[in-house]
């Protein structure tokens, strides 16, 4: 009887030990981030965006992202604006296991993105074609370091720093 009690206690404790070191991210996870950007590299506006990634291994996820920003000026009959759209592919390395993080709600990651940036300028003077646009359209390479913190199994928040449309992105995160 004493051995059975000892075995039951050991199994009970090992079940908790396993869950204490459970990964916050794993192969097959679908990850969605929706948020805003702060410190826009486009010099103005409040970027909004979303990204989706699918886990292909226990450490790597791949997917896509879309970001949009617009800012401008309207005073005394003069009006202009810049519009930016970023669309691309992204990949992330989920570093929880590497960093030996035992919190299954916390998912630190870093990654890269490659895509297309469309930048446009428009005004009501008719001279927009002659205006020098310091922002060009074309390929972009982005970098990000971030983390997700889940409040429940499915929902949480995320934060990322890096180079893309904004220096800092904050928002809501879903895992399904």
mmCIF file of C-alpha atoms in Angstrom:
data_model
loop_
_atom_site.group_PDB
_atom_site.id
_atom_site.type_symbol
_atom_site.label_atom_id
_atom_site.label_comp_id
_atom_site.label_asym_id
_atom_site.label_seq_id
_atom_site.Cartn_x
_atom_site.Cartn_y
_atom_site.Cartn_z
ATOM 1 C CA UNK A 1 0.000 0.000 0.000
ATOM 2 C CA UNK A 2 2.845 2.352 0.860
ATOM 3 C CA UNK A 3 4.455 1.694 -2.550
ATOM 4 C CA UNK A 4 1.142 2.413 -4.316
ATOM 5 C CA UNK A 5 0.806 5.712 -2.433
ATOM 6 C CA UNK A 6 4.395 6.629 -3.315
ATOM 7 C CA UNK A 7 3.802 5.762 -6.981
ATOM 8 C CA UNK A 8 0.551 7.778 -7.076
ATOM 9 C CA UNK A 9 2.300 10.770 -5.476
ATOM 10 C CA UNK A 10 5.190 10.541 -7.966
ATOM 11 C CA UNK A 11 2.781 10.378 -10.919
ATOM 12 C CA UNK A 12 0.786 13.315 -9.549
ATOM 13 C CA UNK A 13 3.912 15.449 -9.103
ATOM 14 C CA UNK A 14 5.341 14.496 -12.498
ATOM 15 C CA UNK A 15 2.079 15.532 -14.161
ATOM 16 C CA UNK A 16 2.418 18.996 -12.619
ATOM 17 C CA UNK A 17 6.127 19.180 -13.435
ATOM 18 C CA UNK A 18 5.385 18.406 -17.079
ATOM 19 C CA UNK A 19 2.724 21.097 -17.310
ATOM 20 C CA UNK A 20 4.949 23.614 -15.559
ATOM 21 C CA UNK A 21 7.456 23.234 -18.388
ATOM 22 C CA UNK A 22 4.923 22.999 -21.201
ATOM 23 C CA UNK A 23 5.715 25.002 -24.310
ATOM 24 C CA UNK A 24 3.705 28.101 -25.100
ATOM 25 C CA UNK A 25 4.176 27.406 -28.814
ATOM 26 C CA UNK A 26 4.247 24.103 -30.712
ATOM 27 C CA UNK A 27 4.124 22.595 -34.175
ATOM 28 C CA UNK A 28 0.717 23.082 -35.818
ATOM 29 C CA UNK A 29 -0.281 26.202 -33.856
ATOM 30 C CA UNK A 30 -2.061 28.954 -35.798
ATOM 31 C CA UNK A 31 -1.084 32.410 -34.538
ATOM 32 C CA UNK A 32 -2.873 35.661 -35.371
ATOM 33 C CA UNK A 33 -1.737 39.149 -34.306
ATOM 34 C CA UNK A 34 -3.791 42.312 -34.904
ATOM 35 C CA UNK A 35 -2.461 45.640 -33.692
ATOM 36 C CA UNK A 36 -1.182 49.162 -34.108
ATOM 37 C CA UNK A 37 2.283 50.538 -34.720
ATOM 38 C CA UNK A 38 4.046 53.225 -32.716
ATOM 39 C CA UNK A 39 7.122 55.081 -33.939
ATOM 40 C CA UNK A 40 6.196 54.721 -37.601
ATOM 41 C CA UNK A 41 9.133 54.688 -40.010
ATOM 42 C CA UNK A 42 6.799 56.433 -42.459
ATOM 43 C CA UNK A 43 7.180 59.645 -40.395
ATOM 44 C CA UNK A 44 3.549 59.865 -39.392
ATOM 45 C CA UNK A 45 0.191 58.244 -39.052
ATOM 46 C CA UNK A 46 -0.853 55.365 -36.846
ATOM 47 C CA UNK A 47 -0.149 52.117 -38.689
ATOM 48 C CA UNK A 48 -2.513 49.189 -38.315
ATOM 49 C CA UNK A 49 -1.744 45.643 -39.287
ATOM 50 C CA UNK A 50 -2.155 41.928 -38.907
ATOM 51 C CA UNK A 51 0.018 38.860 -39.207
ATOM 52 C CA UNK A 52 -0.747 35.164 -39.360
ATOM 53 C CA UNK A 53 1.712 32.325 -38.819
ATOM 54 C CA UNK A 54 1.424 28.541 -38.840
ATOM 55 C CA UNK A 55 3.776 26.380 -36.805
ATOM 56 C CA UNK A 56 5.816 24.064 -39.027
ATOM 57 C CA UNK A 57 8.133 22.765 -36.272
ATOM 58 C CA UNK A 58 8.206 23.150 -32.490
ATOM 59 C CA UNK A 59 10.379 26.262 -32.930
ATOM 60 C CA UNK A 60 9.583 27.722 -36.378
ATOM 61 C CA UNK A 61 6.426 29.306 -37.772
ATOM 62 C CA UNK A 62 5.811 30.829 -41.215
ATOM 63 C CA UNK A 63 3.056 33.012 -42.577
ATOM 64 C CA UNK A 64 2.214 36.447 -43.875
ATOM 65 C CA UNK A 65 1.599 40.004 -42.765
ATOM 66 C CA UNK A 66 -0.205 43.141 -43.915
ATOM 67 C CA UNK A 67 0.328 46.681 -42.588
ATOM 68 C CA UNK A 68 -1.298 49.975 -43.596
ATOM 69 C CA UNK A 69 -0.551 53.598 -42.696
ATOM 70 C CA UNK A 70 -1.771 56.953 -43.968
ATOM 71 C CA UNK A 71 -0.994 60.449 -42.871
ATOM 72 C CA UNK A 72 -1.476 63.868 -44.370
ATOM 73 C CA UNK A 73 -2.369 67.515 -44.089
ATOM 74 C CA UNK A 74 -5.546 69.445 -44.812
ATOM 75 C CA UNK A 75 -5.641 73.191 -44.187
ATOM 76 C CA UNK A 76 -6.799 76.257 -46.089
ATOM 77 C CA UNK A 77 -7.852 74.302 -49.132
ATOM 78 C CA UNK A 78 -4.489 72.556 -49.488
ATOM 79 C CA UNK A 79 -4.553 68.821 -48.984
ATOM 80 C CA UNK A 80 -1.942 66.065 -49.277
ATOM 81 C CA UNK A 81 -1.384 62.559 -47.943
ATOM 82 C CA UNK A 82 0.979 59.623 -47.991
ATOM 83 C CA UNK A 83 -0.317 56.064 -48.073
ATOM 84 C CA UNK A 84 1.774 52.993 -47.247
ATOM 85 C CA UNK A 85 0.914 49.319 -47.576
ATOM 86 C CA UNK A 86 3.233 46.478 -46.670
ATOM 87 C CA UNK A 87 2.415 42.896 -47.619
ATOM 88 C CA UNK A 88 4.830 40.053 -47.186
ATOM 89 C CA UNK A 89 5.880 36.670 -45.900
ATOM 90 C CA UNK A 90 7.348 36.218 -42.440
ATOM 91 C CA UNK A 91 9.030 33.517 -40.402
ATOM 92 C CA UNK A 92 9.688 33.393 -36.664
ATOM 93 C CA UNK A 93 11.863 31.341 -34.347
ATOM 94 C CA UNK A 94 10.089 30.690 -31.028
ATOM 95 C CA UNK A 95 12.806 30.784 -28.371
ATOM 96 C CA UNK A 96 10.958 29.660 -25.218
ATOM 97 C CA UNK A 97 12.676 26.286 -25.072
ATOM 98 C CA UNK A 98 16.097 27.736 -25.981
ATOM 99 C CA UNK A 99 15.770 30.336 -23.203
ATOM 100 C CA UNK A 100 14.471 27.671 -20.779
ATOM 101 C CA UNK A 101 11.276 29.626 -20.072
ATOM 102 C CA UNK A 102 8.861 27.543 -18.015
ATOM 103 C CA UNK A 103 5.847 29.882 -18.299
ATOM 104 C CA UNK A 104 3.460 28.298 -20.813
ATOM 105 C CA UNK A 105 1.666 31.631 -21.358
ATOM 106 C CA UNK A 106 4.780 33.489 -22.558
ATOM 107 C CA UNK A 107 6.058 33.032 -26.142
ATOM 108 C CA UNK A 108 9.246 34.960 -27.031
ATOM 109 C CA UNK A 109 10.186 34.950 -30.723
ATOM 110 C CA UNK A 110 12.360 36.632 -33.350
ATOM 111 C CA UNK A 111 12.152 36.589 -37.096
ATOM 112 C CA UNK A 112 12.354 38.112 -40.541
ATOM 113 C CA UNK A 113 9.923 39.243 -43.189
ATOM 114 C CA UNK A 114 10.272 39.835 -46.908
ATOM 115 C CA UNK A 115 7.660 41.501 -49.019
ATOM 116 C CA UNK A 116 6.497 44.460 -51.059
ATOM 117 C CA UNK A 117 5.969 48.037 -49.867
ATOM 118 C CA UNK A 118 3.635 50.287 -51.849
ATOM 119 C CA UNK A 119 4.120 53.987 -51.075
ATOM 120 C CA UNK A 120 2.133 56.766 -52.716
ATOM 121 C CA UNK A 121 1.741 60.536 -52.436
ATOM 122 C CA UNK A 122 -1.312 62.527 -53.461
ATOM 123 C CA UNK A 123 -2.266 66.204 -53.263
ATOM 124 C CA UNK A 124 -4.909 68.526 -54.667
ATOM 125 C CA UNK A 125 -2.493 70.834 -56.529
ATOM 126 C CA UNK A 126 -2.042 68.669 -59.594
ATOM 127 C CA UNK A 127 1.727 68.619 -59.091
ATOM 128 C CA UNK A 128 1.940 65.281 -57.296
ATOM 129 C CA UNK A 129 3.746 63.686 -60.254
ATOM 130 C CA UNK A 130 6.514 66.299 -60.033
ATOM 131 C CA UNK A 131 6.937 66.002 -56.269
ATOM 132 C CA UNK A 132 9.978 64.123 -55.016
ATOM 133 C CA UNK A 133 8.727 61.222 -52.946
ATOM 134 C CA UNK A 134 11.336 60.162 -50.364
ATOM 135 C CA UNK A 135 9.465 56.882 -49.822
ATOM 136 C CA UNK A 136 9.666 54.421 -52.653
ATOM 137 C CA UNK A 137 7.718 51.323 -53.480
ATOM 138 C CA UNK A 138 9.548 48.044 -53.802
ATOM 139 C CA UNK A 139 10.883 45.075 -51.885
ATOM 140 C CA UNK A 140 11.469 45.370 -48.158
ATOM 141 C CA UNK A 141 13.263 43.255 -45.599
ATOM 142 C CA UNK A 142 11.905 43.426 -42.066
ATOM 143 C CA UNK A 143 13.149 42.153 -38.716
ATOM 144 C CA UNK A 144 11.183 41.584 -35.516
ATOM 145 C CA UNK A 145 11.743 40.520 -31.935
ATOM 146 C CA UNK A 146 8.637 40.055 -29.863
ATOM 147 C CA UNK A 147 6.583 38.074 -27.454
ATOM 148 C CA UNK A 148 3.036 36.993 -26.839
ATOM 149 C CA UNK A 149 1.442 36.662 -23.440
ATOM 150 C CA UNK A 150 -1.750 34.624 -23.327
ATOM 151 C CA UNK A 151 -4.414 35.347 -20.719
ATOM 152 C CA UNK A 152 -6.256 32.174 -21.729
ATOM 153 C CA UNK A 153 -5.538 29.220 -23.990
ATOM 154 C CA UNK A 154 -6.740 31.158 -27.048
ATOM 155 C CA UNK A 155 -6.307 34.919 -26.423
ATOM 156 C CA UNK A 156 -3.620 37.304 -25.280
ATOM 157 C CA UNK A 157 -1.525 40.324 -26.215
ATOM 158 C CA UNK A 158 1.653 40.769 -28.220
ATOM 159 C CA UNK A 159 4.456 43.283 -28.587
ATOM 160 C CA UNK A 160 7.151 43.486 -31.270
ATOM 161 C CA UNK A 161 10.113 45.757 -31.889
ATOM 162 C CA UNK A 162 11.893 45.808 -35.188
ATOM 163 C CA UNK A 163 12.110 47.199 -38.664
ATOM 164 C CA UNK A 164 8.994 47.197 -40.841
ATOM 165 C CA UNK A 165 6.261 49.821 -40.831
ATOM 166 C CA UNK A 166 6.860 50.804 -37.179
ATOM 167 C CA UNK A 167 9.523 50.455 -34.507
ATOM 168 C CA UNK A 168 6.977 49.055 -32.019
ATOM 169 C CA UNK A 169 3.807 47.062 -32.622
ATOM 170 C CA UNK A 170 1.268 46.296 -29.886
ATOM 171 C CA UNK A 171 -2.017 44.478 -30.038
ATOM 172 C CA UNK A 172 -4.169 41.415 -29.525
ATOM 173 C CA UNK A 173 -3.111 37.870 -30.237
ATOM 174 C CA UNK A 174 -5.072 34.673 -30.868
ATOM 175 C CA UNK A 175 -3.915 31.065 -30.972
ATOM 176 C CA UNK A 176 -6.047 28.384 -32.600
#
